[in-house]
Coordinates of C-alpha atoms in Angstrom, one line a residue:
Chain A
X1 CA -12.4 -24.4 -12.3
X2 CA -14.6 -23.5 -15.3
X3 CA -14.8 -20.3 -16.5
X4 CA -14.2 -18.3 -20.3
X5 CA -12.8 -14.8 -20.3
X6 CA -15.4 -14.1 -22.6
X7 CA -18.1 -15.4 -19.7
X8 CA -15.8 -14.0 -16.9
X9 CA -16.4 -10.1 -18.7
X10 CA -20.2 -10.3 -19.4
X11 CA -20.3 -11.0 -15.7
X12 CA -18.3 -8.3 -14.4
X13 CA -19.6 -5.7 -17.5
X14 CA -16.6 -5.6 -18.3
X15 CA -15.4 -4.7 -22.2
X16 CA -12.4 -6.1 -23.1
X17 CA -10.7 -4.7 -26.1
X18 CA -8.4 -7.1 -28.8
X19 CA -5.4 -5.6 -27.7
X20 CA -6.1 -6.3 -23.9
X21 CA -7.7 -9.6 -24.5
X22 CA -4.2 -11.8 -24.3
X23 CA -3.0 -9.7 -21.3
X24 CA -6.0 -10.2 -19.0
X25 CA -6.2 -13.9 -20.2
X26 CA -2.7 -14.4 -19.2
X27 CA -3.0 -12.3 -15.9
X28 CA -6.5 -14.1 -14.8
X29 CA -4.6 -17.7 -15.7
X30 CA -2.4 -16.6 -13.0
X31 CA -4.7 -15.7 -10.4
X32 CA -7.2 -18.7 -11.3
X33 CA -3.9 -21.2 -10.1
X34 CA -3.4 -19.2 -7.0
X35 CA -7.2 -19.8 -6.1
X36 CA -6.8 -23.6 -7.5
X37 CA -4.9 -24.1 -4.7
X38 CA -7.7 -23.2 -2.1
X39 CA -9.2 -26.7 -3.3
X40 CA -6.2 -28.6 -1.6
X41 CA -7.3 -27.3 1.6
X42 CA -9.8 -29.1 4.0
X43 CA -11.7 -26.3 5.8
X44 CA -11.6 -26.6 9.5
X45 CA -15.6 -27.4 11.2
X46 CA -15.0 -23.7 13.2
X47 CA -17.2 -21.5 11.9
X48 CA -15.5 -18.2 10.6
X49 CA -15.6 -15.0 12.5
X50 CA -14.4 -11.7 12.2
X51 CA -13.8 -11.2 15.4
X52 CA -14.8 -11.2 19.1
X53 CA -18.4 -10.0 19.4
X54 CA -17.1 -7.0 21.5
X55 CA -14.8 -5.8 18.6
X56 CA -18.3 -5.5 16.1
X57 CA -19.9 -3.3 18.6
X58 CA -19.8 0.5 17.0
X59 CA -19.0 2.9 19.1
X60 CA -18.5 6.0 16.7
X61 CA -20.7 9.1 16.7
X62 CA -22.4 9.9 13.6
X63 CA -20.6 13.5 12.1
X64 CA -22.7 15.7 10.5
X65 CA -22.4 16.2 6.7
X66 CA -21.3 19.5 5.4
X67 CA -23.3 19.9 2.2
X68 CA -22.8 23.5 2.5
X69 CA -18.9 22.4 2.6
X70 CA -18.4 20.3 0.1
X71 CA -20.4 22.5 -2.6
X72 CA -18.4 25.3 -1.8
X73 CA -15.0 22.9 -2.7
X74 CA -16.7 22.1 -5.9
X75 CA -17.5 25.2 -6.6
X76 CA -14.0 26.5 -6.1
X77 CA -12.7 23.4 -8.4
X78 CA -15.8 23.2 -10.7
X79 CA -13.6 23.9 -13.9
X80 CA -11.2 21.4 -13.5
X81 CA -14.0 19.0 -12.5
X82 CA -15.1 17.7 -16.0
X83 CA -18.4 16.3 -16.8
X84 CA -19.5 16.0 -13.7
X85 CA -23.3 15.3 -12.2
X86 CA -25.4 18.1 -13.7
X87 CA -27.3 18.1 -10.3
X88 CA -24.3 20.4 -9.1
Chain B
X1 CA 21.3 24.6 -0.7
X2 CA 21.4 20.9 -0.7
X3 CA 19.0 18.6 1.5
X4 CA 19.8 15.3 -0.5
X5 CA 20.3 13.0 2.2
X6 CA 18.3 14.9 5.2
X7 CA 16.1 13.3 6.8
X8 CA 12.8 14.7 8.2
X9 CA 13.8 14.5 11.7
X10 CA 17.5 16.5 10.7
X11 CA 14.8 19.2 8.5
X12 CA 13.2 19.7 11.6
X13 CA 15.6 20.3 13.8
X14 CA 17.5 22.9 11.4
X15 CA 14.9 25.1 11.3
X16 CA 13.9 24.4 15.1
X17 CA 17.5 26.2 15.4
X18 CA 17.2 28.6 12.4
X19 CA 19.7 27.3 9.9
X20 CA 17.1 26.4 7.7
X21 CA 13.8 27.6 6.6
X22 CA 10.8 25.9 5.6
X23 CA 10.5 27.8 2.3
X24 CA 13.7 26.6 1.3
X25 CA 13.2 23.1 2.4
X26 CA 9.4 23.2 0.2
X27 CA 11.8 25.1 -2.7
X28 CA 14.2 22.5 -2.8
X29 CA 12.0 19.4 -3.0
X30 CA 9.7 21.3 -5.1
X31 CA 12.1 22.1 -7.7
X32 CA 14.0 18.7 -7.5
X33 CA 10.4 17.0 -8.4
X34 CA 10.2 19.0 -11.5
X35 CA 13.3 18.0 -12.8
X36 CA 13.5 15.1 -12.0
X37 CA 10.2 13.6 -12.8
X38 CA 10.2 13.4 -16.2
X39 CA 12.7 10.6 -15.9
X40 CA 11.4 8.9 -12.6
X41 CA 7.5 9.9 -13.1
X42 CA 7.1 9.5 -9.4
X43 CA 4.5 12.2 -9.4
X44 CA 1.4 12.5 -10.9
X45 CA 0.4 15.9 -9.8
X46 CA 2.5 18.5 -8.2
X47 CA 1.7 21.7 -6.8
X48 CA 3.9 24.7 -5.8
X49 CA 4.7 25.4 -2.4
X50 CA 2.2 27.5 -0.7
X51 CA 2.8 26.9 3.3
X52 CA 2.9 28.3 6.0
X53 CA 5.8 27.9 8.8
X54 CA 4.0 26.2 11.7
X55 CA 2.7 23.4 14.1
X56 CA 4.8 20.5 14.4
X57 CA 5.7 20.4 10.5
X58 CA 6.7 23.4 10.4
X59 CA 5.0 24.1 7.2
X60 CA 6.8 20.8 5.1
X61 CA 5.1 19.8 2.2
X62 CA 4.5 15.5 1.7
X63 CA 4.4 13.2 -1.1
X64 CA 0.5 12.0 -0.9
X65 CA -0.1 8.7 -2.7
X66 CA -3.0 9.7 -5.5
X67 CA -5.4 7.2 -4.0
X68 CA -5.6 9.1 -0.5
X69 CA -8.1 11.9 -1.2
X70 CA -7.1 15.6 -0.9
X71 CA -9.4 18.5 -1.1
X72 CA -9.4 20.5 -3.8
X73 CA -6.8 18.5 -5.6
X74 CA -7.2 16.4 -8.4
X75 CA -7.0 12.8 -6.9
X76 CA -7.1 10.1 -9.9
X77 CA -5.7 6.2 -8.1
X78 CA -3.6 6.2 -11.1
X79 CA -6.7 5.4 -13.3
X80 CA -8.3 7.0 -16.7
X81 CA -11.6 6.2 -14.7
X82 CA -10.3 9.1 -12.1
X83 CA -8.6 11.2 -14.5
X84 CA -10.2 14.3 -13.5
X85 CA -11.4 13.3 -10.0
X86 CA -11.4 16.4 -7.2
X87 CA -12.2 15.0 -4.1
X88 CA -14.3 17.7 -1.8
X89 CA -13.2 16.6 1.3
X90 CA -9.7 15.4 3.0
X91 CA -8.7 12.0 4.3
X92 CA -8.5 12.1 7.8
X93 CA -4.5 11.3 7.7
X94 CA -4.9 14.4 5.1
X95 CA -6.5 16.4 7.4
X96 CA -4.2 15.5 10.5
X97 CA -1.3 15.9 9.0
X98 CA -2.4 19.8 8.0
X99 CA -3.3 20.2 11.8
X100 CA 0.1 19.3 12.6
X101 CA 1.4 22.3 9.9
X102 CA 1.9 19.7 7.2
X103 CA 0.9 20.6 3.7
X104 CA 0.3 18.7 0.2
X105 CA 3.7 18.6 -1.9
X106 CA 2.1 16.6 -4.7
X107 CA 0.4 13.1 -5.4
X108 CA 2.1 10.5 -6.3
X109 CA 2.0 7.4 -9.1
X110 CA 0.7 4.6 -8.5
X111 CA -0.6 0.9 -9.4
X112 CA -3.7 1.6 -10.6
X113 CA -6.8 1.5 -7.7
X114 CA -3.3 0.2 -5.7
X115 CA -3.3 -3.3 -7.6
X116 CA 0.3 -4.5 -8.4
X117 CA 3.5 -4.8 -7.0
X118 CA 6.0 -2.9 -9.2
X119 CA 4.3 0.6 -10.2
X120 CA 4.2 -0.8 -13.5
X121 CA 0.3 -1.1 -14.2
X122 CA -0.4 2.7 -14.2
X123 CA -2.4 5.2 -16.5
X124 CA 0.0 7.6 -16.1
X125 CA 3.6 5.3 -17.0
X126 CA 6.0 3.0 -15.1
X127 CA 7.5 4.6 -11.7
X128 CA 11.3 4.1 -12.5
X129 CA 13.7 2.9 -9.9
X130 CA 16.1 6.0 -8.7
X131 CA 18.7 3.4 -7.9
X132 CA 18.6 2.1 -11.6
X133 CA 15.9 3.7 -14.4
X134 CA 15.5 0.5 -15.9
X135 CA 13.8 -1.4 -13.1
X136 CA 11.1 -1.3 -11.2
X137 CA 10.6 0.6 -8.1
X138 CA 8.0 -2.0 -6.8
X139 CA 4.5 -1.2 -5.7
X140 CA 2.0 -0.2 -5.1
X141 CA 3.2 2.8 -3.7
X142 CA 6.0 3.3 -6.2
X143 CA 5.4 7.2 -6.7
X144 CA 5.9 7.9 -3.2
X145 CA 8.8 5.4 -2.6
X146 CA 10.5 7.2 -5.9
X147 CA 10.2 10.6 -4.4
X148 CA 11.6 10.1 -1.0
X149 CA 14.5 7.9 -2.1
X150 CA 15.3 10.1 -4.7
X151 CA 15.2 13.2 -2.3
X152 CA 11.9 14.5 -4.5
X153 CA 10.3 14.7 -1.1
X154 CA 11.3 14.0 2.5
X155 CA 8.5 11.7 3.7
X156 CA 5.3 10.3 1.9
X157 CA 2.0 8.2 2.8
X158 CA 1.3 5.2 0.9
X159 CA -1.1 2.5 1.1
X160 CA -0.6 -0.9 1.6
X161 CA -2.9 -3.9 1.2
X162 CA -0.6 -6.7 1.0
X163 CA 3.0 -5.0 0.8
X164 CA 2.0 -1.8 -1.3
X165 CA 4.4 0.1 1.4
X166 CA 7.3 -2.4 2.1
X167 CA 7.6 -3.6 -1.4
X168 CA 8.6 -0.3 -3.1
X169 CA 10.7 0.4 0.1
X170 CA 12.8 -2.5 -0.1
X171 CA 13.8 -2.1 -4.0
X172 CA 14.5 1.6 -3.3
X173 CA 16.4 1.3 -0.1
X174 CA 14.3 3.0 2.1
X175 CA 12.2 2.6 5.1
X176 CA 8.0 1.4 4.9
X177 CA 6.1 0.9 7.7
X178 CA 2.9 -0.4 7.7
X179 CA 1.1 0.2 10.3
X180 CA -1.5 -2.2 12.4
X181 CA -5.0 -2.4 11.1
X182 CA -7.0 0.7 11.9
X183 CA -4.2 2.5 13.4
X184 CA -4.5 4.9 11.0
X185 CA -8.1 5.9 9.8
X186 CA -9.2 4.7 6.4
X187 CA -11.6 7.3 5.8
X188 CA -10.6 9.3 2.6
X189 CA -8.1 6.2 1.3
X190 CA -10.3 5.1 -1.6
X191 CA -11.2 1.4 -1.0
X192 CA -9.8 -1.3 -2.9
X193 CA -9.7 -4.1 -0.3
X194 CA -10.9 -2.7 2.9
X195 CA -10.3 -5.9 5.4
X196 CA -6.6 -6.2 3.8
X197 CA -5.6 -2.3 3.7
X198 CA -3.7 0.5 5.8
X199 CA -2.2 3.8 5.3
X200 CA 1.2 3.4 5.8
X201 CA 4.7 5.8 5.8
X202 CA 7.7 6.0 3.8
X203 CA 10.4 7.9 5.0
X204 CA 14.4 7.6 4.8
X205 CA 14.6 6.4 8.6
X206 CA 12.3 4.2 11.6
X207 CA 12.5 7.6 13.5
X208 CA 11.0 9.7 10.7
X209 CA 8.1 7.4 9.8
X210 CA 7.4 7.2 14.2
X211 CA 7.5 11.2 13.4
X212 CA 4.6 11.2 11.0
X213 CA 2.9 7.9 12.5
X214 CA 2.1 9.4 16.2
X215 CA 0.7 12.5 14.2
X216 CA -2.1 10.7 12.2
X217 CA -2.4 7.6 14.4
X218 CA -6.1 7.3 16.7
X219 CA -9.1 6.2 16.6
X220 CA -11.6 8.4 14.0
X221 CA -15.4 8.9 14.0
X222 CA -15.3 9.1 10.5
X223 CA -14.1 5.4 10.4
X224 CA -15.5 2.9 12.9
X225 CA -12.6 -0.1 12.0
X226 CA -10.3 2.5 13.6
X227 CA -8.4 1.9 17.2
X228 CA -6.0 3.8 19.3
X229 CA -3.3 2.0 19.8
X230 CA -0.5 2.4 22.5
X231 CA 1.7 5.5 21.3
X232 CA 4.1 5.1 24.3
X233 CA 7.6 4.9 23.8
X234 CA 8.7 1.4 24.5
X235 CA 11.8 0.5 26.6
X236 CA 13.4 -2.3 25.1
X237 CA 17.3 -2.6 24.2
X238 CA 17.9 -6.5 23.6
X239 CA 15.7 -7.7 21.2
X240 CA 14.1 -11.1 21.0
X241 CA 12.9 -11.7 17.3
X242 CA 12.2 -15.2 15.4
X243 CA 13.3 -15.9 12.1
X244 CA 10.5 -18.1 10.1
X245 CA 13.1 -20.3 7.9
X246 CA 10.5 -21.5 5.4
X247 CA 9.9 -17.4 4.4
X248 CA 13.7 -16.9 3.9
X249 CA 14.2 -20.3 1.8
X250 CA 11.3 -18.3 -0.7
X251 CA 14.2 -15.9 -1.5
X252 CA 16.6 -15.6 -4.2
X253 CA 20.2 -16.7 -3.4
X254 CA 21.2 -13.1 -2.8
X255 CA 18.7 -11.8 -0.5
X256 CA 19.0 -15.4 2.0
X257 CA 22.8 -14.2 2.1
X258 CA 22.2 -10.5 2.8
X259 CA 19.8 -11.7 5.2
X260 CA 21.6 -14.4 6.9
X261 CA 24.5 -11.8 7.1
X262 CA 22.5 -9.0 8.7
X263 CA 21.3 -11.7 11.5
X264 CA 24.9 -12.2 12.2
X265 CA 25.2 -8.6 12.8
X266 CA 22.2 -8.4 15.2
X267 CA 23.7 -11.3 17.1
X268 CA 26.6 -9.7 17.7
X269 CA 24.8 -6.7 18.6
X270 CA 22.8 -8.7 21.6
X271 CA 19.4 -9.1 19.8
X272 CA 18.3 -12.7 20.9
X273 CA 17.4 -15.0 17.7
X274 CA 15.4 -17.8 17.5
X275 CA 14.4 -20.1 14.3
X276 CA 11.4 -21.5 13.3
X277 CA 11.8 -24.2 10.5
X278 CA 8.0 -23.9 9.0
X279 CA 5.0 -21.6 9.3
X280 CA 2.8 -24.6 8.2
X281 CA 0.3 -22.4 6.1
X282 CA 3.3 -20.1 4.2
X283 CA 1.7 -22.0 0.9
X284 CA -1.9 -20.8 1.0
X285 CA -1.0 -17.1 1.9
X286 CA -0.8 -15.9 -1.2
X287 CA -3.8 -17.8 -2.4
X288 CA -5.8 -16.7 0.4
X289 CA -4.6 -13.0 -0.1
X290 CA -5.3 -12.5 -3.8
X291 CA -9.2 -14.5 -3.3
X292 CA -9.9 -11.7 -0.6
X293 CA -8.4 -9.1 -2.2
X294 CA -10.1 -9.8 -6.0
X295 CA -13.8 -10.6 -4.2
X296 CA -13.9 -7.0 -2.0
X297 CA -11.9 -5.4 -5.3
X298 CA -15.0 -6.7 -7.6
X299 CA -17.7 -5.0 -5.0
X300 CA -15.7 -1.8 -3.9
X301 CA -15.0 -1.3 -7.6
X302 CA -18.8 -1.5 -8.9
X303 CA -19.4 2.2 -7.7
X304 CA -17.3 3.2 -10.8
X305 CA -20.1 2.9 -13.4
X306 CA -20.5 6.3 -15.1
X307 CA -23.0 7.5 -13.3
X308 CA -21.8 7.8 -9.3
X309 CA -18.1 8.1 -10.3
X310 CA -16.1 7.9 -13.2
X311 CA -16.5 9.3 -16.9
X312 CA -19.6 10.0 -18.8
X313 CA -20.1 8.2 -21.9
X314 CA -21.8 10.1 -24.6
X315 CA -23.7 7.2 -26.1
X316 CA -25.1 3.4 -25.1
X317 CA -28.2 1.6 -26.5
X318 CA -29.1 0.5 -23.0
X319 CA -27.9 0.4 -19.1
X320 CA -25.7 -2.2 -19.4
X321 CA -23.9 -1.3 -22.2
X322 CA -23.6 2.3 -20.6
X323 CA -22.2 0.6 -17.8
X324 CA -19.9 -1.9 -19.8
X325 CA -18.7 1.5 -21.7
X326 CA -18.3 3.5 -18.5
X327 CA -16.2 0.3 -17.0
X328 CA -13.5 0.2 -20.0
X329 CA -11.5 2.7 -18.6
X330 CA -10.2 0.7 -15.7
X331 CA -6.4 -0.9 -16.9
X332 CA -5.6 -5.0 -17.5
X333 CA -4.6 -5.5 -14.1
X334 CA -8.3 -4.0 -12.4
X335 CA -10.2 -5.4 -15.2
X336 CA -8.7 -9.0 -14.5
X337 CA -9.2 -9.0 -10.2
X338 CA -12.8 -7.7 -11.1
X339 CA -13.2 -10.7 -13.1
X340 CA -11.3 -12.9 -10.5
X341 CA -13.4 -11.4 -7.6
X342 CA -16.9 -11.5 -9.2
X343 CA -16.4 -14.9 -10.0
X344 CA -15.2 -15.9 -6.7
X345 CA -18.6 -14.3 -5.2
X346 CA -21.0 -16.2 -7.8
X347 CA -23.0 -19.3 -7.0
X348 CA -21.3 -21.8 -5.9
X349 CA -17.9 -20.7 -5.7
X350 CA -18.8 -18.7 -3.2
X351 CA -17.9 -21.6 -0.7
X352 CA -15.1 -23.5 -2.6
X353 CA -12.9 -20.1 -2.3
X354 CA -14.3 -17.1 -0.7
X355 CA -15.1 -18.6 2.4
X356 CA -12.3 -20.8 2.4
X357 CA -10.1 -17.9 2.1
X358 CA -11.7 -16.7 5.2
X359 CA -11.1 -20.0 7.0
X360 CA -7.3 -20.2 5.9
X361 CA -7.1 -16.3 7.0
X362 CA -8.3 -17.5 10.8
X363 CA -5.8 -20.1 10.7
X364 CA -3.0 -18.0 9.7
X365 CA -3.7 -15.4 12.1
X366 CA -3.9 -18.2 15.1
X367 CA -0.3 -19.7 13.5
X368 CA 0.9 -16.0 13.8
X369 CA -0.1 -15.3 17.2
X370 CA 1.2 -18.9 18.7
X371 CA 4.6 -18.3 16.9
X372 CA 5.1 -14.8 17.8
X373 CA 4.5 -15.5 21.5
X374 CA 7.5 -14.5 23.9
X375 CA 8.7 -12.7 20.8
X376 CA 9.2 -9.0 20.2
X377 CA 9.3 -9.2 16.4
X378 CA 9.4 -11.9 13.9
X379 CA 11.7 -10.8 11.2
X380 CA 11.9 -11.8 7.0
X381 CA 13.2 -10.9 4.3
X382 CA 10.5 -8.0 2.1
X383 CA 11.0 -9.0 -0.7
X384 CA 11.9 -12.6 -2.1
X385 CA 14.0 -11.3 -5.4
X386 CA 15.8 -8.0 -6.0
X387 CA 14.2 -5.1 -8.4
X388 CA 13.3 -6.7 -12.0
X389 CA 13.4 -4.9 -15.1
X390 CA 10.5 -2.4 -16.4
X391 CA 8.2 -5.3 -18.7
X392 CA 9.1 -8.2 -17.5
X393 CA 6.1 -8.6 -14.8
X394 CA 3.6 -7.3 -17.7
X395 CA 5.1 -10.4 -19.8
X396 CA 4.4 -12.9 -17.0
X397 CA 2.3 -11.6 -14.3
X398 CA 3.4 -14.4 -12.2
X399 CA 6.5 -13.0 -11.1
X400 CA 4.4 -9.8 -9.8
X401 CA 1.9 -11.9 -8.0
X402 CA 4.3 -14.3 -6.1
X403 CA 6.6 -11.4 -5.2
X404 CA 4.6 -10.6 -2.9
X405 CA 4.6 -14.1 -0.7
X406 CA 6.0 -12.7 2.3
X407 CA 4.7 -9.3 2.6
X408 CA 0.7 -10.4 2.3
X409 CA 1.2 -11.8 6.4
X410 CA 0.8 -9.1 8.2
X411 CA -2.3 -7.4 6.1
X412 CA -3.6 -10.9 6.5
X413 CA -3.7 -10.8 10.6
X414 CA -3.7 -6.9 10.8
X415 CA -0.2 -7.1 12.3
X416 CA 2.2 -4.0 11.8
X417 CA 5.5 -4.4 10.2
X418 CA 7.9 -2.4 9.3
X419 CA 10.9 -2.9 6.3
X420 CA 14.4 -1.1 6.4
X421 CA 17.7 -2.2 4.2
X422 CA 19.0 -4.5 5.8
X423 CA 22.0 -5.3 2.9
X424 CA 23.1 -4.3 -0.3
X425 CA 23.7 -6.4 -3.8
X426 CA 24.8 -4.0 -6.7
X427 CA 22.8 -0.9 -6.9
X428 CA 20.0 -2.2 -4.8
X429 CA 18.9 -3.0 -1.4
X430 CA 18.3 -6.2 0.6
X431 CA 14.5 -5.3 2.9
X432 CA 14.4 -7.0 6.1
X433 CA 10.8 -6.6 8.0
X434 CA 9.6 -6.9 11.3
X435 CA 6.2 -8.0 12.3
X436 CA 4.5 -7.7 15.7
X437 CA 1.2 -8.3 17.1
X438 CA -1.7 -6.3 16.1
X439 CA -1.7 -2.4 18.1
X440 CA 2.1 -3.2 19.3
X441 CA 3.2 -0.7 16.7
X442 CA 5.4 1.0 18.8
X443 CA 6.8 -2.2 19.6
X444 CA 8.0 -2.6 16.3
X445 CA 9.2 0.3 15.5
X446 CA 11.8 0.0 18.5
X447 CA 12.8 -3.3 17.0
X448 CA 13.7 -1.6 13.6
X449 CA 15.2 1.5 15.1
X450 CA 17.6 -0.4 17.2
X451 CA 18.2 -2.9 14.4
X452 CA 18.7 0.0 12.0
X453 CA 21.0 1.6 14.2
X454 CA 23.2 -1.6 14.4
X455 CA 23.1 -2.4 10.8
X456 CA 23.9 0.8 9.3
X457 CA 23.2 0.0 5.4
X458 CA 22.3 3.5 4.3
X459 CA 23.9 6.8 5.8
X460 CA 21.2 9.5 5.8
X461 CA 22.5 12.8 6.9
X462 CA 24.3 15.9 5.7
X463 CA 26.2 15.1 2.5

């Protein structure tokens, strides 16, 4: 597995400060050998699935949104809500 | 007054027959988090009691774990990037609990977005162990494990995406239960690996987390991966459970013979044991856990830019910049699964380890299911080691990432399992968990009471 955690942070946007740099480094070594070991496997030819077909069916009913609701939190916690969209 | 020790179902019951009331019982946990979190800083936000004396909570205030969102109240996941977060709506397990005459104690610390497994890697500070202030309480969920074993609260959610619940339960002594996938609704928990997470209950006994766990348990609109499962009591009073040998040879010398010695008491007690020498894929779990977990972490966590959630940044010469600027708020631990995750995703890794971790996930979950047939419960140790000292994880993050071995099974097959002490070395507890078949939650939680019951390691109860 190739990869720099210089390359790894341009990828993600990610900006990594000097202090942090030897910590992630050491913390993404760890994961990277955890996924290394994934290349031992041999997949099996069964194609994945989530589940049975029944199980993706949705049977939920759609709940309408309270934008009338949620402005009226907001508004009650405004002050302690800092920098927040200017649209409210 | 004095409730250290009480138990939510004892609470209840005293004020059911008027020896207590439930302003006293929100005035003593309320006033026992303040002085006590400054040295356990098991709470990141905590608000005075303001209930009301009714439904089946009578009014009781709960420890909320700060990445389960609460209206009104400041809800961050542990995270600079959610510093000053106020969600406007309730989770549903929020919501349900109010219905039931609950009400929000405080929110509790945390691993950051719920990524670690000692409460180490917070914004806010290290969770410290009430059992010993130098070690870990274990995590993710350390806040609200913290609180209820050091009588700051009498129950608390959690969350747990591969031990977040049983983890921090098993080095403080306590119980975790984490529930079967969809059991509870996810809608409100803020997402950090939604195939791999739950809402889960930490409380000081099986009966008190069954308490909380029929309240908030169903199927939810707001959450379509939901399911009602049974909520029947079950009638069992031998248990059959297996013991996976390969899971207890992963622990420290200590916890095999707290283990070991806690089967010998279930013998004795009638529980029927069985052994299984190998679960053949116990070597991939982990890696198939943390390449799941780091790929949904890296997309769930790309909402967090600046401009749909976290802070503003006052200047940036252009989007990406804005967005790398925006996205330096998140801690080590986030920064390096985002990395982990959104390299997993790319071209032509894609296949080498996301979907290979998909693969290895199927075959665990068929493993699981074949083992656990004619079985009530397998049952493990939690936790492979006892509680480390506060730094040492940060210093080699390997010891955090392969504690967690033998907790990631059941969030990988969306089993429930439950942990309670099982033994005792020095301060600290021994976890023992049992894991049933997806939706047989009440299944398990029978297993544990009975097994709690024989084994006796912590007394709850009026000191």
């Amino acid at each position: 597995m190739k990869y720099s955690i210089n390359k790894l942070s341009k990828l993600s946007m990610l900006k990594i400060s000097k202090e942090e740099e030897k910590m992630i480094a050491k913390k993404v070594q760890a994961l990277g050998e955890l996924l290394e070991k994934l290349d031992a496997i041999e997949p099996p030819k069964e194609a994945f699935v989530l589940a049975p077909e029944g199980e993706h069916k949705r049977d939920d009913v759609p709940v309408e949104f309270d934008s009338d609701e949620i402005i009226k939190v907001f508004n009650e916690v405004k002050g302690r809500y800092l920098k927040g969209p200017k649209t409210l | 007054m004095n409730l250290e020790g009480y138990t939510l179902q004892l609470i209840l019951r005293e004020i059911e027959n008027g020896s207590l009331s439930p302003e006293d019982v929100n005035e003593f946990y309320y006033k026992r988090s303040v002085e006590l979190n400054s040295v356990l800083n098991a709470y990141i936000t905590l608000l005075e009691p303001r209930s009301r004396a009714e439904g089946d909570l009578k009014g009781i205030a709960i420890a909320i774990k700060d990445n389960i969102s609460t209206k009104g109240i400041r809800t961050t996941c542990a995270s600079k990037m959610l510093e000053n977060y106020v969600p406007p709506y309730d989770a549903t397990a929020v919501s349900s609990l109010k219905k039931h005459g609950g009400s929000v104690l405080g929110k509790t610390n945390m691993d950051e977005f719920a990524m670690g497994s000692s409460g180490e890697n917070s914004a806010f500070g290290p969770t410290r162990n009430p059992l010993n202030k130098e070690y870990v309480t274990g995590g993710s969920s350390s806040g609200s494990a913290a609180a209820v074993a050091a009588d700051m609260a009498p129950i608390a959610l959690g969350s747990d995406t591969g031990g977040s619940v049983r983890a921090p339960a098993s080095f403080t002594g306590i119980v975790g239960f984490k529930p079967s996938y969809g059991a509870i609704s996810r809608y409100g928990l803020i997402a950090y690996a939604n195939s791999l997470e739950v809402i889960g209950i930490l409380g000081k006994s099986v009966e008190d987390v069954k308490i909380l766990f029929k309240m908030i348990a169903g199927k939810d609109p707001m959450d379509s991966t939901s399911i009602n499962v049974d909520l029947k009591e079950k009638n069992i009073s031998k248990p059959n459970i297996l013991v996976i040998k390969s899971f207890v040879e992963l622990s420290s010398e200590e916890v095999k013979k707290e283990f070991y010695n806690s089967i010998g008491k279930l013998e004795s007690a009638g529980f029927g044991i069985s052994y299984v020498d190998k679960f053949s894929l116990t070597d991939y779990m982990l890696s198939s856990y943390y390449t799941i977990a780091c790929a949904e972490a890296s997309t769930n966590l790309s909402r967090y830019d600046g401009i749909r959630y976290g802070p503003k940044v006052e200047s940036a010469s252009n989007w990406r910049d804005y967005i790398s600027k925006a996205r330096s708020f998140f801690g080590p631990e986030v920064k390096a699964r985002i990395m982990m995750g959104t390299f997993i995703l790319s071209a032509g890794y894609y296949e080498t380890y996301y979907l290979r971790a998909l693969q290895l996930r199927k075959m665990i979950k068929q493993e699981f299911e074949k083992i656990i047939s004619g079985y009530d419960a397998v049952y493990v140790p939690t936790m492979p080691v006892l509680p480390w000292k506060i730094g040492k994880a940060i210093e080699d993050p390997k010891i955090a990432y392969a504690a967690d071995v033998l907790t990631v099974l059941p969030n990988l097959t969306g089993s429930p399992a439950i942990s309670i002490p099982v033994g005792k070395v020095r301060e600290f507890f021994v976890g023992g968990q049992f894991i049933g078949l997806r939706a047989e939650d009440m299944k398990v939680l029978k297993v544990a009471a009975i097994a709690e019951n024989v084994l006796q390691v912590k007394k709850n109860g009026r000191n």
